[in-house]
GROMACS .gro file of C-alpha atoms in nm:
model
  257
    1MET     CA    1  -0.071   1.428   0.080
    2LYS     CA    2   0.123   1.183   0.301
    3PRO     CA    3  -0.049   1.000   0.589
    4ASN     CA    4   0.064   1.113   0.933
    5GLN     CA    5   0.171   0.873   1.206
    6GLN     CA    6  -0.174   0.878   1.367
    7ASP     CA    7  -0.326   0.761   1.039
    8LEU     CA    8  -0.074   0.479   1.009
    9ASN     CA    9  -0.121   0.367   1.368
   10ARG     CA   10  -0.499   0.361   1.321
   11HIS     CA   11  -0.458   0.159   1.002
   12ARG     CA   12  -0.240  -0.095   1.185
   13MET     CA   13  -0.503  -0.126   1.458
   14SER     CA   14  -0.767  -0.246   1.214
   15THR     CA   15  -0.851  -0.617   1.196
   16ASN     CA   16  -0.541  -0.835   1.231
   17TYR     CA   17  -0.587  -1.066   0.934
   18ASN     CA   18  -0.260  -1.243   1.008
   19ALA     CA   19  -0.429  -1.399   1.310
   20ILE     CA   20  -0.745  -1.508   1.125
   21ALA     CA   21  -0.619  -1.563   0.771
   22ARG     CA   22  -0.732  -1.925   0.734
   23GLU     CA   23  -1.063  -1.866   0.913
   24TYR     CA   24  -1.141  -1.571   0.687
   25GLN     CA   25  -1.046  -1.782   0.387
   26ALA     CA   26  -1.298  -2.043   0.504
   27SER     CA   27  -1.570  -1.776   0.530
   28LYS     CA   28  -1.543  -1.726   0.153
   29MET     CA   29  -1.710  -2.066   0.114
   30LEU     CA   30  -2.041  -1.951   0.265
   31PRO     CA   31  -2.312  -1.968  -0.006
   32TRP     CA   32  -2.394  -1.596   0.004
   33ARG     CA   33  -2.036  -1.517  -0.093
   34LYS     CA   34  -2.079  -1.704  -0.420
   35HIS     CA   35  -2.443  -1.636  -0.501
   36ILE     CA   36  -2.469  -1.273  -0.383
   37GLU     CA   37  -2.124  -1.114  -0.349
   38SER     CA   38  -1.932  -1.286  -0.627
   39TYR     CA   39  -2.226  -1.294  -0.866
   40THR     CA   40  -2.289  -0.920  -0.832
   41PHE     CA   41  -1.919  -0.838  -0.849
   42PHE     CA   42  -1.867  -1.015  -1.181
   43GLN     CA   43  -2.192  -0.879  -1.323
   44VAL     CA   44  -2.057  -0.528  -1.266
   45VAL     CA   45  -1.704  -0.614  -1.385
   46GLY     CA   46  -1.821  -0.759  -1.717
   47ASP     CA   47  -1.583  -0.897  -1.979
   48LEU     CA   48  -1.230  -0.950  -1.846
   49SER     CA   49  -1.074  -1.075  -2.168
   50ASN     CA   50  -0.712  -0.961  -2.207
   51LEU     CA   51  -0.737  -0.696  -1.934
   52HIS     CA   52  -0.451  -0.600  -1.705
   53VAL     CA   53  -0.601  -0.600  -1.355
   54LEU     CA   54  -0.492  -0.483  -1.010
   55ASP     CA   55  -0.670  -0.653  -0.719
   56LEU     CA   56  -0.634  -0.435  -0.409
   57ALA     CA   57  -0.711  -0.586  -0.066
   58CYS     CA   58  -0.678  -0.921  -0.242
   59GLY     CA   59  -0.661  -1.124   0.078
   60GLU     CA   60  -0.573  -1.485   0.006
   61GLY     CA   61  -0.628  -1.431  -0.367
   62PHE     CA   62  -0.989  -1.548  -0.387
   63TYR     CA   63  -1.088  -1.299  -0.656
   64THR     CA   64  -0.737  -1.264  -0.796
   65ARG     CA   65  -0.751  -1.625  -0.917
   66GLN     CA   66  -1.108  -1.599  -1.046
   67ILE     CA   67  -1.025  -1.284  -1.243
   68LYS     CA   68  -0.737  -1.459  -1.414
   69LEU     CA   69  -0.944  -1.770  -1.486
   70ARG     CA   70  -1.212  -1.550  -1.645
   71GLY     CA   71  -0.972  -1.425  -1.911
   72ALA     CA   72  -0.757  -1.144  -1.773
   73ALA     CA   73  -0.414  -1.116  -1.934
   74GLU     CA   74  -0.242  -1.013  -1.610
   75VAL     CA   75  -0.355  -0.989  -1.249
   76VAL     CA   76  -0.153  -0.835  -0.965
   77GLY     CA   77  -0.273  -0.878  -0.607
   78VAL     CA   78  -0.193  -0.645  -0.316
   79ASP     CA   79  -0.279  -0.687   0.052
   80ILE     CA   80  -0.147  -0.539   0.377
   81SER     CA   81  -0.155  -0.876   0.557
   82ASP     CA   82   0.152  -1.094   0.507
   83GLY     CA   83  -0.052  -1.389   0.637
   84MET     CA   84  -0.305  -1.342   0.360
   85ILE     CA   85  -0.035  -1.295   0.097
   86GLN     CA   86   0.132  -1.615   0.217
   87LEU     CA   87  -0.193  -1.806   0.159
   88ALA     CA   88  -0.225  -1.645  -0.186
   89LYS     CA   89   0.129  -1.748  -0.278
   90GLU     CA   90   0.066  -2.102  -0.151
   91ALA     CA   91  -0.238  -2.128  -0.379
   92GLU     CA   92  -0.033  -1.993  -0.670
   93ALA     CA   93   0.241  -2.249  -0.605
   94GLN     CA   94  -0.014  -2.532  -0.601
   95ASN     CA   95  -0.192  -2.414  -0.917
   96PRO     CA   96   0.028  -2.164  -1.106
   97LEU     CA   97  -0.168  -1.900  -1.297
   98GLY     CA   98   0.109  -1.644  -1.338
   99LEU     CA   99  -0.024  -1.423  -1.060
  100VAL     CA  100   0.198  -1.169  -0.883
  101TYR     CA  101   0.139  -1.067  -0.520
  102HIS     CA  102   0.272  -0.777  -0.313
  103CYS     CA  103   0.239  -0.728   0.062
  104GLN     CA  104   0.187  -0.352   0.080
  105ASP     CA  105  -0.045  -0.092   0.232
  106ALA     CA  106  -0.299   0.033  -0.024
  107LEU     CA  107  -0.270   0.383   0.126
  108LEU     CA  108   0.097   0.398   0.030
  109LEU     CA  109   0.103   0.191  -0.289
  110ASN     CA  110   0.307   0.294  -0.593
  111LEU     CA  111   0.367   0.010  -0.838
  112ASP     CA  112   0.473   0.240  -1.124
  113GLN     CA  113   0.226   0.054  -1.346
  114LYS     CA  114  -0.113   0.136  -1.500
  115PHE     CA  115  -0.405  -0.107  -1.526
  116ASP     CA  116  -0.724  -0.142  -1.730
  117LEU     CA  117  -0.924  -0.244  -1.423
  118ILE     CA  118  -0.874  -0.211  -1.050
  119CYS     CA  119  -1.079  -0.421  -0.810
  120ALA     CA  120  -1.077  -0.352  -0.438
  121THR     CA  121  -1.331  -0.578  -0.275
  122TYR     CA  122  -1.374  -0.468   0.089
  123LEU     CA  123  -1.105  -0.200   0.086
  124LEU     CA  124  -1.291   0.131   0.100
  125ASN     CA  125  -1.471   0.030   0.419
  126TYR     CA  126  -1.138   0.041   0.605
  127ALA     CA  127  -1.119   0.418   0.561
  128GLN     CA  128  -1.217   0.591   0.885
  129THR     CA  129  -1.219   0.942   0.746
  130ALA     CA  130  -1.295   1.121   0.421
  131ASP     CA  131  -0.923   1.198   0.391
  132GLU     CA  132  -0.828   0.830   0.408
  133LEU     CA  133  -1.095   0.752   0.151
  134PHE     CA  134  -0.958   1.029  -0.070
  135ARG     CA  135  -0.606   0.882  -0.046
  136MET     CA  136  -0.736   0.537  -0.139
  137GLY     CA  137  -0.906   0.700  -0.438
  138GLN     CA  138  -0.579   0.869  -0.534
  139VAL     CA  139  -0.395   0.536  -0.532
  140ILE     CA  140  -0.668   0.384  -0.747
  141ALA     CA  141  -0.670   0.677  -0.994
  142ASN     CA  142  -0.289   0.681  -1.010
  143HIS     CA  143  -0.281   0.314  -1.112
  144LEU     CA  144  -0.556   0.331  -1.377
  145LYS     CA  145  -0.502   0.388  -1.746
  146PRO     CA  146  -0.714   0.666  -1.904
  147GLY     CA  147  -1.058   0.512  -1.953
  148GLY     CA  148  -0.980   0.243  -1.696
  149ARG     CA  149  -1.245   0.123  -1.451
  150PHE     CA  150  -1.265   0.070  -1.076
  151VAL     CA  151  -1.509  -0.191  -0.940
  152THR     CA  152  -1.564  -0.286  -0.579
  153ILE     CA  153  -1.798  -0.456  -0.334
  154ASN     CA  154  -1.812  -0.295   0.010
  155SER     CA  155  -2.021  -0.249   0.322
  156ASN     CA  156  -2.340  -0.068   0.225
  157PRO     CA  157  -2.354   0.270   0.405
  158ASP     CA  158  -2.735   0.262   0.393
  159TYR     CA  159  -2.778  -0.077   0.564
  160GLN     CA  160  -3.026  -0.051   0.855
  161ALA     CA  161  -3.136  -0.408   0.939
  162ALA     CA  162  -3.116  -0.567   1.283
  163VAL     CA  163  -2.788  -0.730   1.384
  164GLU     CA  164  -2.929  -1.083   1.369
  165ALA     CA  165  -3.101  -1.036   1.030
  166MET     CA  166  -2.813  -1.189   0.833
  167PHE     CA  167  -2.743  -1.476   1.074
  168PRO     CA  168  -2.927  -1.735   0.856
  169TYR     CA  169  -2.656  -1.675   0.594
  170GLY     CA  170  -2.372  -1.733   0.839
  171PHE     CA  171  -2.280  -1.378   0.937
  172THR     CA  172  -2.395  -1.072   1.127
  173ARG     CA  173  -2.330  -0.702   1.075
  174GLU     CA  174  -2.348  -0.452   1.361
  175ASN     CA  175  -2.308  -0.077   1.326
  176ALA     CA  176  -2.199   0.101   1.643
  177ASP     CA  177  -2.392   0.398   1.501
  178TYR     CA  178  -2.413   0.588   1.173
  179SER     CA  179  -2.175   0.873   1.246
  180GLU     CA  180  -1.877   0.922   1.012
  181GLY     CA  181  -1.601   0.679   1.109
  182ALA     CA  182  -1.819   0.467   1.340
  183GLU     CA  183  -1.722   0.102   1.369
  184ILE     CA  184  -1.900  -0.175   1.180
  185THR     CA  185  -1.842  -0.524   1.321
  186TRP     CA  186  -1.886  -0.823   1.094
  187ARG     CA  187  -1.892  -1.172   1.246
  188PHE     CA  188  -1.855  -1.480   1.028
  189TYR     CA  189  -1.979  -1.807   1.176
  190GLN     CA  190  -1.884  -2.169   1.117
  191SER     CA  191  -2.120  -2.464   1.164
  192ASP     CA  192  -1.992  -2.519   1.521
  193MET     CA  193  -2.085  -2.154   1.602
  194SER     CA  194  -1.722  -2.047   1.629
  195HIS     CA  195  -1.667  -1.716   1.457
  196ILE     CA  196  -1.422  -1.445   1.363
  197ALA     CA  197  -1.484  -1.071   1.384
  198VAL     CA  198  -1.380  -0.807   1.130
  199THR     CA  199  -1.397  -0.432   1.190
  200ASN     CA  200  -1.493  -0.186   0.915
  201TYR     CA  201  -1.595   0.180   0.935
  202HIS     CA  202  -1.901   0.375   0.828
  203LEU     CA  203  -1.877   0.662   0.581
  204ALA     CA  204  -2.184   0.794   0.399
  205LYS     CA  205  -2.243   0.738   0.028
  206SER     CA  206  -2.203   1.113  -0.028
  207THR     CA  207  -1.862   1.098   0.144
  208HIS     CA  208  -1.755   0.820  -0.093
  209GLU     CA  209  -1.876   1.008  -0.398
  210THR     CA  210  -1.703   1.334  -0.301
  211ALA     CA  211  -1.374   1.172  -0.199
  212LEU     CA  212  -1.349   0.953  -0.509
  213SER     CA  213  -1.442   1.242  -0.738
  214GLN     CA  214  -1.177   1.463  -0.580
  215ALA     CA  215  -0.925   1.182  -0.627
  216GLY     CA  216  -0.982   1.180  -1.002
  217LEU     CA  217  -1.254   0.921  -1.055
  218SER     CA  218  -1.581   0.988  -1.236
  219ALA     CA  219  -1.903   0.815  -1.347
  220ILE     CA  220  -1.948   0.683  -0.992
  221GLN     CA  221  -2.238   0.438  -0.967
  222TRP     CA  222  -2.382   0.223  -0.690
  223HIS     CA  223  -2.498  -0.130  -0.775
  224ALA     CA  224  -2.749  -0.326  -0.566
  225VAL     CA  225  -2.650  -0.686  -0.500
  226GLU     CA  226  -2.856  -0.964  -0.655
  227ALA     CA  227  -2.886  -1.340  -0.612
  228SER     CA  228  -2.755  -1.556  -0.893
  229PRO     CA  229  -3.003  -1.773  -1.087
  230GLU     CA  230  -2.801  -2.075  -0.974
  231GLY     CA  231  -2.834  -1.966  -0.611
  232VAL     CA  232  -3.207  -1.911  -0.643
  233ALA     CA  233  -3.251  -2.258  -0.793
  234ALA     CA  234  -3.040  -2.423  -0.522
  235HIS     CA  235  -3.238  -2.291  -0.222
  236ASP     CA  236  -3.597  -2.274  -0.102
  237GLU     CA  237  -3.817  -2.000  -0.239
  238GLY     CA  238  -3.755  -1.678  -0.052
  239TYR     CA  239  -3.422  -1.791   0.094
  240TRP     CA  240  -3.239  -1.485  -0.040
  241ASN     CA  241  -3.514  -1.232   0.033
  242ALA     CA  242  -3.363  -1.093   0.355
  243ILE     CA  243  -3.017  -1.027   0.216
  244VAL     CA  244  -3.141  -0.887  -0.116
  245SER     CA  245  -3.397  -0.658   0.050
  246SER     CA  246  -3.163  -0.527   0.321
  247GLN     CA  247  -2.844  -0.501   0.112
  248PRO     CA  248  -2.567  -0.536   0.377
  249ILE     CA  249  -2.311  -0.501   0.097
  250ILE     CA  250  -2.322  -0.299  -0.224
  251GLY     CA  251  -2.132  -0.262  -0.549
  252LEU     CA  252  -1.963   0.055  -0.668
  253SER     CA  253  -1.804   0.137  -1.001
  254ALA     CA  254  -1.616   0.438  -1.136
  255SER     CA  255  -1.381   0.528  -1.418
  256LYS     CA  256  -1.084   0.749  -1.491
  257ALA     CA  257  -1.121   1.001  -1.772
   0.00000   0.00000   0.00000
């Protein structure tokens, strides 16, 4: 099924990462990104040795580089933002790892290549409808080898905490409401209180499970985020309690038969 023009226009109206590429890159340095997001992501991913990996919604290559450094044989990064891809290519030029990047829309992707693992950190939460989520799932399934895995971290559909609850970690998350396709606004703050805003969309867990199953993925599992032992040791007791108890983000894994 091909996306119609309304779908494409809506996709283009999502967050303009070209305008905030460097600011979003800086937000990856917030401690929760390392000790909650990244820690959980790699716990779910497991051993990367000699795997061929596709990193969808790769942004400036934050995870693309880490995946390669953790033993992957090949890593290809894809992002819709040419500003983000430019940053990724700059990092590759400064410290060559053999990474390949493509500036393409994940809804339309066809690399004519199959991978052992596909990662798509913060991709699925850009789908505004079950149909868009299904098409993302199709792209993922079409690029996986039989037995290949899909692993992602995304906005948690079940998150219910107050907007300001995550502010101590340097960000806030605000749901317009919990209807299908409702906007989720993330704001990432710097020490001077300047911030950038990113718009995602709410779709229920059941919508994810149905759409991904229909797209050809199976063994779908949700994974609660956890704090790393290193992060626990580096902060006061109870520092991570709010984020771990409220779960603003969540892991998801699936496989292709």
